[in-house]
Short mmCIF file of C-alpha atoms and ligand atoms in Angstrom, two decimals:
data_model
loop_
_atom_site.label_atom_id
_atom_site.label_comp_id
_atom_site.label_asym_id
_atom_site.label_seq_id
_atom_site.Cartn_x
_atom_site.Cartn_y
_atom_site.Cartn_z
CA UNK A 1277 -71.25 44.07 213.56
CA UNK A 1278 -68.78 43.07 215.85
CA UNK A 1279 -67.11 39.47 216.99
CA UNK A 1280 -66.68 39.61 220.87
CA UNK A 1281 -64.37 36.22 222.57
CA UNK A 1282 -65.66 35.76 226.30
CA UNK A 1283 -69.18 38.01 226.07
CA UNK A 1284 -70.57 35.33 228.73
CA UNK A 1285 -67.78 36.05 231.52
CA UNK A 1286 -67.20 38.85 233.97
CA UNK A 1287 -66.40 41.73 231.97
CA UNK A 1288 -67.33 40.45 228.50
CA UNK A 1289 -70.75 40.04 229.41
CA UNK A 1290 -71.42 43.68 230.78
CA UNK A 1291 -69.53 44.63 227.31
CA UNK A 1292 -72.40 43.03 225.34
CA UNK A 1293 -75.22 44.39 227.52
CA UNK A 1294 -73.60 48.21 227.67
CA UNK A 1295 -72.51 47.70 223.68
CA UNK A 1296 -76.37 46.42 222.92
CA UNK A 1297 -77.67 49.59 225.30
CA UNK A 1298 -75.73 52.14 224.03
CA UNK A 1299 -75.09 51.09 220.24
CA UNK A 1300 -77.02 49.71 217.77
CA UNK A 1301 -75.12 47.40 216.38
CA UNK A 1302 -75.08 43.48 216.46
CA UNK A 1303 -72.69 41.41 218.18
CA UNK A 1304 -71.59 37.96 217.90
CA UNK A 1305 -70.47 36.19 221.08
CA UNK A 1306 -68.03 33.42 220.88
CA UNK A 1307 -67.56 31.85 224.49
CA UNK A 1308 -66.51 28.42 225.29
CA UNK A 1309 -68.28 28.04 228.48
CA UNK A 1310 -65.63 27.08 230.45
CA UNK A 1311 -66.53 27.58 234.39
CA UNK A 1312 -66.46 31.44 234.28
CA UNK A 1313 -68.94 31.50 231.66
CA UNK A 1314 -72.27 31.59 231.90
CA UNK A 1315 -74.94 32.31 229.56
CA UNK A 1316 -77.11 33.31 232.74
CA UNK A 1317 -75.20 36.70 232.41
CA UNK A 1318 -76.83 37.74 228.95
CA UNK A 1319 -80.29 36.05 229.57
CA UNK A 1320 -81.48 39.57 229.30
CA UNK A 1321 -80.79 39.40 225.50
CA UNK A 1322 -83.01 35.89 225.15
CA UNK A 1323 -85.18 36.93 221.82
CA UNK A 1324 -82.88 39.74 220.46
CA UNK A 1325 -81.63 39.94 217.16
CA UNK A 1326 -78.90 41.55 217.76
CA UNK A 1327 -76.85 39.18 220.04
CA UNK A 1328 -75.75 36.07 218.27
CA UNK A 1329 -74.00 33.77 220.95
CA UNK A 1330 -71.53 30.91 219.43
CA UNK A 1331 -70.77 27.99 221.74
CA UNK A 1332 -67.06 27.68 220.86
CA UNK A 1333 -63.27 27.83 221.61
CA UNK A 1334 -60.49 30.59 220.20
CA UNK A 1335 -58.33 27.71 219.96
CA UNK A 1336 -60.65 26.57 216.96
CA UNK A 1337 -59.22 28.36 213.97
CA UNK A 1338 -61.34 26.61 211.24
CA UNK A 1339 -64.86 28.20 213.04
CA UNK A 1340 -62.75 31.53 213.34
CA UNK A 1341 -62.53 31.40 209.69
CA UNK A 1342 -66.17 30.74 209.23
CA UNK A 1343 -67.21 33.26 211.68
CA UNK A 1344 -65.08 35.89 210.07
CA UNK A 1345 -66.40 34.91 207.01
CA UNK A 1346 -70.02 34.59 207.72
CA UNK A 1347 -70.18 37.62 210.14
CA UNK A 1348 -68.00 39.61 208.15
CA UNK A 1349 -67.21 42.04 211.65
CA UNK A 1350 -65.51 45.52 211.17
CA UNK A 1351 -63.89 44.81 214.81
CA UNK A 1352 -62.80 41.91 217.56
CA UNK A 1353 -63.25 42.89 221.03
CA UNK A 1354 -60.69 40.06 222.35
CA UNK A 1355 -61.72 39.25 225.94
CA UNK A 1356 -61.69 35.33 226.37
CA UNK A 1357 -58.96 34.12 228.42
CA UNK A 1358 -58.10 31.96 231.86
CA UNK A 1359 -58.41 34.78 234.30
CA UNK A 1360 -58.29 33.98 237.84
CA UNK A 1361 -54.18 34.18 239.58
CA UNK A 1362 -55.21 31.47 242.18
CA UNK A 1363 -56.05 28.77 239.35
CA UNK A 1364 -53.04 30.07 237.39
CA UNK A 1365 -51.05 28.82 240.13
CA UNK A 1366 -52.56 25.65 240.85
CA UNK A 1367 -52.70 24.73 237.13
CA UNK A 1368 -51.02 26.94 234.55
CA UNK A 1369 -51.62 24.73 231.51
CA UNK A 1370 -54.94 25.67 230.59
CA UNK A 1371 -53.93 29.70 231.37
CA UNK A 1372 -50.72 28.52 227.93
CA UNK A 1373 -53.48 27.39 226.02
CA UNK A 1374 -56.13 29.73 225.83
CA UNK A 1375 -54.46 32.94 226.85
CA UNK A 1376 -51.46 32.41 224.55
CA UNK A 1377 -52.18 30.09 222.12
CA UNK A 1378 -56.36 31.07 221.71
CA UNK A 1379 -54.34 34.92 221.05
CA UNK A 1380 -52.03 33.69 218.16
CA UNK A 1381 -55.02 31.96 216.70
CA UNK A 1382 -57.29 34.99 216.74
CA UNK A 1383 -54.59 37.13 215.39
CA UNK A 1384 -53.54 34.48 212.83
CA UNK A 1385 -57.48 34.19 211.96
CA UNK A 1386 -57.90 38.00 211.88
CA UNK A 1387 -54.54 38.72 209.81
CA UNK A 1388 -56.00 36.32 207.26
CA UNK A 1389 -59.18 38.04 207.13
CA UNK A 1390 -58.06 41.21 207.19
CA UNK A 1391 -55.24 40.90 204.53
CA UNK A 1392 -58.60 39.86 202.05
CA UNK A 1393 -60.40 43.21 202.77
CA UNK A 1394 -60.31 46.11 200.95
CA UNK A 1395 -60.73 49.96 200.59
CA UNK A 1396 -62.69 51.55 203.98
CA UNK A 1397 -63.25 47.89 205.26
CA UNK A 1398 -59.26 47.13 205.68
CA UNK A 1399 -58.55 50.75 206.64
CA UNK A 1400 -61.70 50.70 209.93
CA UNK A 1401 -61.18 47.32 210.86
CA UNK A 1402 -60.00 46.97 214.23
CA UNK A 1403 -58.39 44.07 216.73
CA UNK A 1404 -59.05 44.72 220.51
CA UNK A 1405 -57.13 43.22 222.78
CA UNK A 1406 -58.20 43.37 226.51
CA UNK A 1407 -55.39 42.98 228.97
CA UNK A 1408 -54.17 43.38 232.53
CA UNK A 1409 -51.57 45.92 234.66
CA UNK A 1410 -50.39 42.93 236.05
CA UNK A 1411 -48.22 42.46 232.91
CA UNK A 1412 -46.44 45.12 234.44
CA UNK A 1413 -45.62 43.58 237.44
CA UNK A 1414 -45.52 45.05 241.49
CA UNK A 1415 -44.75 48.26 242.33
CA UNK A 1416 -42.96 49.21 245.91
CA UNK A 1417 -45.09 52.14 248.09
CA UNK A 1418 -43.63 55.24 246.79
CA UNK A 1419 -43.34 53.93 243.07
CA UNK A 1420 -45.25 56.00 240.25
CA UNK A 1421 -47.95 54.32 238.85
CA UNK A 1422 -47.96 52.28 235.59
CA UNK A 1423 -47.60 53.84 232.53
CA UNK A 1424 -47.56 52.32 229.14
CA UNK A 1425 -43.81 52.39 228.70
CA UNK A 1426 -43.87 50.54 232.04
CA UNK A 1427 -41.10 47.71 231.46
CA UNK A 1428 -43.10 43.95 231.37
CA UNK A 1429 -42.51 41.98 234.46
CA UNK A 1430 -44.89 39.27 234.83
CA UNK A 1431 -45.02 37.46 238.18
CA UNK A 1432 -47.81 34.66 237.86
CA UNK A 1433 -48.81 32.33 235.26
CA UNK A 1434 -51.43 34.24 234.86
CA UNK A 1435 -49.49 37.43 234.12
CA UNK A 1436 -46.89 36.27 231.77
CA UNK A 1437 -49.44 34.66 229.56
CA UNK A 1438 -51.71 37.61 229.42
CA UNK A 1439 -47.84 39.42 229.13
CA UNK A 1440 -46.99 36.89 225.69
CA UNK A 1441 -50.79 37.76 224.24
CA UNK A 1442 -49.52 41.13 224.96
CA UNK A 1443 -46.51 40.43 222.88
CA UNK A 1444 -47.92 39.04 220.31
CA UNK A 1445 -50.67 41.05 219.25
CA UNK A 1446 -48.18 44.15 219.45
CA UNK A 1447 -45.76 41.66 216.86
CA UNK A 1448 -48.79 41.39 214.52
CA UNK A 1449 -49.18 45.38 214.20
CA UNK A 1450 -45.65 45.71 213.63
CA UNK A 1451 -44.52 43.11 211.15
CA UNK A 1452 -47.80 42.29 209.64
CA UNK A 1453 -49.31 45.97 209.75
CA UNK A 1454 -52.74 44.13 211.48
CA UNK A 1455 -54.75 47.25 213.13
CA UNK A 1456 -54.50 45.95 216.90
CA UNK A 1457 -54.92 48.00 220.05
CA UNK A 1458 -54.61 47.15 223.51
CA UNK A 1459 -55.70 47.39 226.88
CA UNK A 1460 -54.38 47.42 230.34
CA UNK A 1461 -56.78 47.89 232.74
CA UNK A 1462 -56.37 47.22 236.57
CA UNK A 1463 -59.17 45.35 238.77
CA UNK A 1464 -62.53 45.71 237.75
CA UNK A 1465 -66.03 45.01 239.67
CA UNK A 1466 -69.39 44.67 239.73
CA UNK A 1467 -72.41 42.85 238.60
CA UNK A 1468 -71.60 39.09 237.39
CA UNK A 1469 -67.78 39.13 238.96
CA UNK A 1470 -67.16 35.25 239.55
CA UNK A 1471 -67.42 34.63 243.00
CA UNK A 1472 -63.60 33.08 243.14
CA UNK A 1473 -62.46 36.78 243.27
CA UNK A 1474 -61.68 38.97 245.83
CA UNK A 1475 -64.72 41.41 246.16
CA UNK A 1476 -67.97 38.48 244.86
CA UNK A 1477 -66.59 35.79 247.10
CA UNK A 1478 -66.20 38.36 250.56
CA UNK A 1479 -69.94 39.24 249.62
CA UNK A 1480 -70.94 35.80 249.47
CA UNK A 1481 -69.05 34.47 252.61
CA UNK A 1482 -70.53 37.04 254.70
CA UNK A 1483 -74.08 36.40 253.68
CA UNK A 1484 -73.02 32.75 254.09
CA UNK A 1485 -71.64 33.26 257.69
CA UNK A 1486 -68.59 31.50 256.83
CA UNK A 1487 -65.05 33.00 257.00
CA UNK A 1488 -63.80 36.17 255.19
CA UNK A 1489 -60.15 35.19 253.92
CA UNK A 1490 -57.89 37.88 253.42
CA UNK A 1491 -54.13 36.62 251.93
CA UNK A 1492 -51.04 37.73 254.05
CA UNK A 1493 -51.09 40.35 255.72
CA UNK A 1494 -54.42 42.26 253.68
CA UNK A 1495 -51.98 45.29 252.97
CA UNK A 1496 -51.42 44.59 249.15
CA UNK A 1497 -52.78 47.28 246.70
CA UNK A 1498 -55.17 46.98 243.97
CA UNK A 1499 -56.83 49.96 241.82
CA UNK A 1500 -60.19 49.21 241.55
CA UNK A 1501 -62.41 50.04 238.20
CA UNK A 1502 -66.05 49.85 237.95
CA UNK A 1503 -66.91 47.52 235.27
CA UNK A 1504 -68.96 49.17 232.89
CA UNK A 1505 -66.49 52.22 233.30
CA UNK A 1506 -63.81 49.62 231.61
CA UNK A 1507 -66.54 49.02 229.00
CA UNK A 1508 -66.65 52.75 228.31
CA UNK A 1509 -62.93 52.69 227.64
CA UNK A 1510 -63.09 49.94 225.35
CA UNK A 1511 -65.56 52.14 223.10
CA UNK A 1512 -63.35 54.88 223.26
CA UNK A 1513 -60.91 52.75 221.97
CA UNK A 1514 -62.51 51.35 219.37
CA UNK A 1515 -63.94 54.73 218.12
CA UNK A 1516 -60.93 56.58 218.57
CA UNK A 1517 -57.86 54.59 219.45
CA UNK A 1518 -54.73 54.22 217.41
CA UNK A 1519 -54.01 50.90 215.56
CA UNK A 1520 -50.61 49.97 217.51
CA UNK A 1521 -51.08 51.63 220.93
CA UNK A 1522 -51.29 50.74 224.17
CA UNK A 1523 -54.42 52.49 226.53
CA UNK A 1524 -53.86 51.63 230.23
CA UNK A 1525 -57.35 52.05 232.01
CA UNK A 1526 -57.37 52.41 235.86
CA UNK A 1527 -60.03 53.99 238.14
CA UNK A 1528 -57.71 56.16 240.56
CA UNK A 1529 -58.67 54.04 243.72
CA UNK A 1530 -55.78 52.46 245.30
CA UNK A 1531 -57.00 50.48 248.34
CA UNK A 1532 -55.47 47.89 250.48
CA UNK A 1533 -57.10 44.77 250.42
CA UNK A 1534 -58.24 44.94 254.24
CA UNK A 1535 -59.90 48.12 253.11
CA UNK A 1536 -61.91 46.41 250.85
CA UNK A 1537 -63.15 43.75 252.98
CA UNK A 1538 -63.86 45.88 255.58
CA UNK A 1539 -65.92 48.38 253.32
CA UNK A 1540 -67.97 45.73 252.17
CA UNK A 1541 -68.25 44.51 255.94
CA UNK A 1542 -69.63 48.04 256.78
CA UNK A 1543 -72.26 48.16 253.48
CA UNK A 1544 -73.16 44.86 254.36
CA UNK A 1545 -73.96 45.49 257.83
CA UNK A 1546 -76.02 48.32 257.07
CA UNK A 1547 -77.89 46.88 254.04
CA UNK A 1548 -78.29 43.17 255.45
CA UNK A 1549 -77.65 43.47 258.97
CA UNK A 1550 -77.02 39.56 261.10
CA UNK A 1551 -78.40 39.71 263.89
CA UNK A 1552 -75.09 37.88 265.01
CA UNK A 1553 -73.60 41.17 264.85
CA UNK A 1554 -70.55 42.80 262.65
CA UNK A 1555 -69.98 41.35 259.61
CA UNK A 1556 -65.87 41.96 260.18
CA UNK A 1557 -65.71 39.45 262.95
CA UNK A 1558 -65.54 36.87 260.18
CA UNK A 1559 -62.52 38.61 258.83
CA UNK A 1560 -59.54 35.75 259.07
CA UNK A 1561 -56.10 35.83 257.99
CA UNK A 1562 -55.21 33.28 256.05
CA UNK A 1563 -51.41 32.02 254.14
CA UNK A 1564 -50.95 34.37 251.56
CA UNK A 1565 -50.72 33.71 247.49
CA UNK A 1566 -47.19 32.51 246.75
CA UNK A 1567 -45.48 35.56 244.45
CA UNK A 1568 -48.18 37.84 245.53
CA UNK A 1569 -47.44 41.41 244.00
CA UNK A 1570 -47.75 43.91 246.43
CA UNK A 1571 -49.07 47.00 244.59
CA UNK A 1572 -50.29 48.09 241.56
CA UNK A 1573 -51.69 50.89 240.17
CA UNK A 1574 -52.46 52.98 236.58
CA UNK A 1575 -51.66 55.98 235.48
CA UNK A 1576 -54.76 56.42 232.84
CA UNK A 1577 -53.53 60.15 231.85
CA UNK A 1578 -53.20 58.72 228.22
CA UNK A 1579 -56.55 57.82 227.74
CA UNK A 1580 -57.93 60.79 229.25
CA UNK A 1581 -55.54 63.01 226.84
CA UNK A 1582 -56.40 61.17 223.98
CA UNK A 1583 -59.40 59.87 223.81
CA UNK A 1584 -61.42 62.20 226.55
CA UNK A 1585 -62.31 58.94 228.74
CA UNK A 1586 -62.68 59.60 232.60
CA UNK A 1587 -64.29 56.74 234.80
CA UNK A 1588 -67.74 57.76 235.38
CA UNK A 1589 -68.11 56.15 239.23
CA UNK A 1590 -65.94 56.68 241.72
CA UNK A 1591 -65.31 53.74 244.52
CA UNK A 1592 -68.31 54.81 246.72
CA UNK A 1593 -70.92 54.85 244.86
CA UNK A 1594 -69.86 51.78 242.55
CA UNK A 1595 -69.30 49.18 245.40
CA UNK A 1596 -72.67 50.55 246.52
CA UNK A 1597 -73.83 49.40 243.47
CA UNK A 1598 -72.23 45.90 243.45
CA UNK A 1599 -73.22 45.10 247.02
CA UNK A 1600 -76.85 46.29 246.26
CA UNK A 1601 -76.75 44.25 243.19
CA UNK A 1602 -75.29 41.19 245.08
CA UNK A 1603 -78.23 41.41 247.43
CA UNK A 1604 -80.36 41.52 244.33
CA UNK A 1605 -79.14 38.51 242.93
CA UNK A 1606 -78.67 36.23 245.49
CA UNK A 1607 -79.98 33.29 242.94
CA UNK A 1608 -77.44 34.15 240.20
CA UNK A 1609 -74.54 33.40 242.81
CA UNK A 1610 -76.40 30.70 244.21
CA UNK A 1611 -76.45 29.15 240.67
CA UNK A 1612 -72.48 29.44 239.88
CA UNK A 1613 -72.06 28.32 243.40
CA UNK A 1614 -71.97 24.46 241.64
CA UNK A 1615 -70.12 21.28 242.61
CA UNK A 1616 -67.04 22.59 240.58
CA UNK A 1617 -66.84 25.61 242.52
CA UNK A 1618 -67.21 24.27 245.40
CA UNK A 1619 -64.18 21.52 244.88
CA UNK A 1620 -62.46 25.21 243.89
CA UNK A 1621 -62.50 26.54 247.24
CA UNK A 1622 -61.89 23.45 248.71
CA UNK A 1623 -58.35 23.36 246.75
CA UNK A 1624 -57.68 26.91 247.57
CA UNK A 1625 -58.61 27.25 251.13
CA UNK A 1626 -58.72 24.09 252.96
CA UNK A 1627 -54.88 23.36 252.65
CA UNK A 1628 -54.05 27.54 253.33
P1 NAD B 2912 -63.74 35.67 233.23
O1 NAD B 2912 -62.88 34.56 233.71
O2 NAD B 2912 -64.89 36.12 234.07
O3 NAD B 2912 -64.34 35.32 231.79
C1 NAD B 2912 -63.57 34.72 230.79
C2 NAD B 2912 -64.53 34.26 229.70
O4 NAD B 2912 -63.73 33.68 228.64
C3 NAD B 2912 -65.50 33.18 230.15
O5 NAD B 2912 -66.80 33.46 229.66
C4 NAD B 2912 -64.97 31.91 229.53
O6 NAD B 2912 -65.96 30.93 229.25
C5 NAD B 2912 -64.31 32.44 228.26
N1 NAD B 2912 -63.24 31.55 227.77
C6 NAD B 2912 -62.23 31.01 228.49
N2 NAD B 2912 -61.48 30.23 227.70
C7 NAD B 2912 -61.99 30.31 226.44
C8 NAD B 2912 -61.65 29.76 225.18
N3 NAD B 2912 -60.59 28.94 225.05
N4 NAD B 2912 -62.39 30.08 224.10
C9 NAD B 2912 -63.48 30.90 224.23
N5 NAD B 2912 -63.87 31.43 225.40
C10 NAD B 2912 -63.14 31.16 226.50
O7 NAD B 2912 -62.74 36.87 232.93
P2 NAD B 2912 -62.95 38.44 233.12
O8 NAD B 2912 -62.61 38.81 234.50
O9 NAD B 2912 -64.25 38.82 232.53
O10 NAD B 2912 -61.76 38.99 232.19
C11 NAD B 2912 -61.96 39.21 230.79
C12 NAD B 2912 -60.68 39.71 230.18
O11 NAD B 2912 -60.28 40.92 230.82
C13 NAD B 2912 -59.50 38.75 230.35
O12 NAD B 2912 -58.73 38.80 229.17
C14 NAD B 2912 -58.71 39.32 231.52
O13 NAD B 2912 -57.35 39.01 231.42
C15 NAD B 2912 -58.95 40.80 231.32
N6 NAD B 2912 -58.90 41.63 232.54
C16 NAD B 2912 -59.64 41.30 233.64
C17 NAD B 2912 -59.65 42.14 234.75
C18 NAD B 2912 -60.46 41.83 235.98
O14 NAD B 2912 -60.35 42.54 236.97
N7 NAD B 2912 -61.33 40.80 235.96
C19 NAD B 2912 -58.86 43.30 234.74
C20 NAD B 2912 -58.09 43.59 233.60
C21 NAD B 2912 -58.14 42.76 232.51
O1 DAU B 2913 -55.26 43.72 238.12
C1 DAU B 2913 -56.12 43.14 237.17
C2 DAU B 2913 -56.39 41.71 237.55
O2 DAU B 2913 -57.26 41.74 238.66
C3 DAU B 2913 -56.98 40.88 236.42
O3 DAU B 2913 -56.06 40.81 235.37
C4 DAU B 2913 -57.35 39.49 236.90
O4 DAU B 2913 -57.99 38.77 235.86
C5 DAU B 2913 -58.28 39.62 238.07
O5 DAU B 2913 -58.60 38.34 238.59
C6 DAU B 2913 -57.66 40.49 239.16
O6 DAU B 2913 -56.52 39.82 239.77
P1 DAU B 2913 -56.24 39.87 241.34
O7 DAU B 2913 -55.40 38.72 241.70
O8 DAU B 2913 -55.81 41.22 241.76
O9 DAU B 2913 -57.77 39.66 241.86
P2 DAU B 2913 -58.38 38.78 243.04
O10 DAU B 2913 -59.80 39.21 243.19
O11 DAU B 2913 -58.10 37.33 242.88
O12 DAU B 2913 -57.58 39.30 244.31
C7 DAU B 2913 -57.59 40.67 244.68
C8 DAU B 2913 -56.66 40.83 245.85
O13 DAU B 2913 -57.26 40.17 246.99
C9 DAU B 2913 -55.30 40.16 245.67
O14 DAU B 2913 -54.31 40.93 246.29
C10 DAU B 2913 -55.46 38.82 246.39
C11 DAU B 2913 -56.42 39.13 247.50
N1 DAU B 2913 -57.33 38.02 247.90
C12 DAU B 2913 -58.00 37.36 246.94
C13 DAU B 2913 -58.85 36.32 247.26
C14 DAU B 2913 -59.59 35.55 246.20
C15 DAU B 2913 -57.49 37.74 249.24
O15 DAU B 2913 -56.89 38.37 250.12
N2 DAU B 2913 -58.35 36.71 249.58
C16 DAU B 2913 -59.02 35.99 248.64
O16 DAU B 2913 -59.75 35.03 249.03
#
């Protein structure tokens, strides 16, 4: 089996549901719940065997331990962390502690364990680390994209913790000889994205009527990845990857934020049309994020060399897919849509 940290977030969660679709192999899900969890996400799995969810915090190292040794997994699939660059801001302590210090505890948990295996169970076993291209930092117009020499250059809290765990789990491979690999992977989306980001939250506004807020100027570059097309990566990796290297995932769609709101404007509008009329009159300009990086974008040509991974949707048809599923699911965001998220966009809009 495998030992997955955040299955009941964004991306975590569609790893457990594509893992338990396409493999046949049990997982066990160790989430603390924080506000971006939500065990909503895997009620599909209510009554399966193979899905053991853990109520619990990578900051504990003594239920680590017992997991490890319980569970005995032949891999961690490391997604927990703080995730969202407008919280990071407001408050980085919490971004320290789990991103940085929940990493050194896995890897310190996972050295121990692994240093007690033996034979074809110390040679497979495997440490996944899921990171970010924002480690890398912003790139101007005409730079190339990243690549996995790409110098670190962390602008947000958020960034240069997810740019230590980086650090750190590389450390562990090279002094300790721990069989790590890593991610980078630019934006994803799709089903079960928290509401507080970009893509969820336009959706929601505009069903809601209430104003569409793009940052600055709306001309700052993101490459956008289909979710379970990042899930597909992390398989590759974990099949085929090499202990100590670095995988940057990306889905080859560079788009400017306005873009984006304006696509989903247009999908809207033609899947749930308001009578009021376009959905891009509640398009607003608000102030932008403070240290906003301009661009980014991924050169995945390793991956695809390596380990034969290609993204399997391109942007069309997989936004079509997340507004169609947003329209589906109108009770799932209506659900994480509580009294703290609410005081959330409070502190991030109402002053901006
Ligand atoms: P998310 O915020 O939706 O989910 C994070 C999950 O981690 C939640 O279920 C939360 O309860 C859990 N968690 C938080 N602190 C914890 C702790 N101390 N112990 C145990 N569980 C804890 O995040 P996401 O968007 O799904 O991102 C998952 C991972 O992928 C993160 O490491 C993030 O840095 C990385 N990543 C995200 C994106 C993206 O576009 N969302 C892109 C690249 C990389
Ligand atoms: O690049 C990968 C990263 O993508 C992940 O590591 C992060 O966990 C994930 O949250 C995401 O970070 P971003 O900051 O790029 O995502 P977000 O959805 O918050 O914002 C996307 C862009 O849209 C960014 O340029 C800021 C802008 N934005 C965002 C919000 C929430 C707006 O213009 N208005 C908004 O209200």
């Amino acid at each position: 089996m495998i030992l997955v940290t955040g299955g009941a977030g964004f991306i975590g969660a569609n790893f457990v549901l594509d893992w338990l679709a396409t493999r046949d192999e049990p997982v066990v899900n160790l989430d603390a719940l924080t506000y971006a969890g939500n065990r909503e996400n895997l009620a599909s799995l209510e009554g399966d065997a193979r899905h053991v969810f853990v109520h619990g915090d990578i900051c504990d190292r003594a239920l680590i331990d017992r997991l490890l040794a319980e569970h005995q997994p032949r891999a961690i699939v490391h997604f927990a962390a703080e995730s969202h660059v407008d919280r990071s801001i407001h408050g980085p302590g919490e971004f320290m502690r789990t991103n940085v210090e929940g990493t050194f505890t896995l890897l310190e948990a996972a050295r121990a364990h692994w240093q007690g295996l033996e034979g074809e169970a110390k040679a497979t076993f495997r440490f996944h680390h899921v990171s970010t291209d924002e480690v890398y930092g912003s790139l101007g117009p005409l730079d190339p994209a990243f690549t996995e020499t790409k110098t670190y250059e962390p602008n947000s809290p958020y960034s240069a913790s997810k740019a230590a765990s980086d650090h750190l789990v590389r450390a562990w491979h090279h002094t300790y000889g721990l069989p790590v690999t890593t991610s980078n992977c630019s934006n994803n989306y799709g089903p079960y994205h928290f509401p507080e980001k970009l893509i969820p939250l336009i959706i929601a506004n505009a069903l809601a009527g209430k104003p569409l807020p793009v940052y600055g100027d709306g001309q700052q570059i993101r490459d956008w990845l289909y979710v379970t097309d990042h899930c597909s990566a992390i398989r590759a990796i974990l099949d085929a990857g090499t202990p100590g290297e670095v995988y940057n995932v990306g889905g080859w769609n560079e788009k400017p934020n306005i873009d984006i709101v304006k696509t989903l404007c247009a999908l809207l509008d033609e899947l749930k049309p308001d009578p009021a009329g376009s959905y891009s009159r509640l398009i607003t300009y608000v102030a932008d994020r403070p240290g906003h990086d301009r661009r980014y974008a991924i050169d995945a040509r390793k991956i695809e060399r390596e380990l034969g991974w290609r993204p399997a949707e391109t942007f069309d048809t997989g936004i079509r897919k997340t507004v169609a599923w947003y329209l589906a699911h109108q009770d799932w965001v209506a659900h994480v849509q509580s009294g703290a998220y609410r005081e959330w966009v409070e502190k991030n809009y109402t002053a901006r």
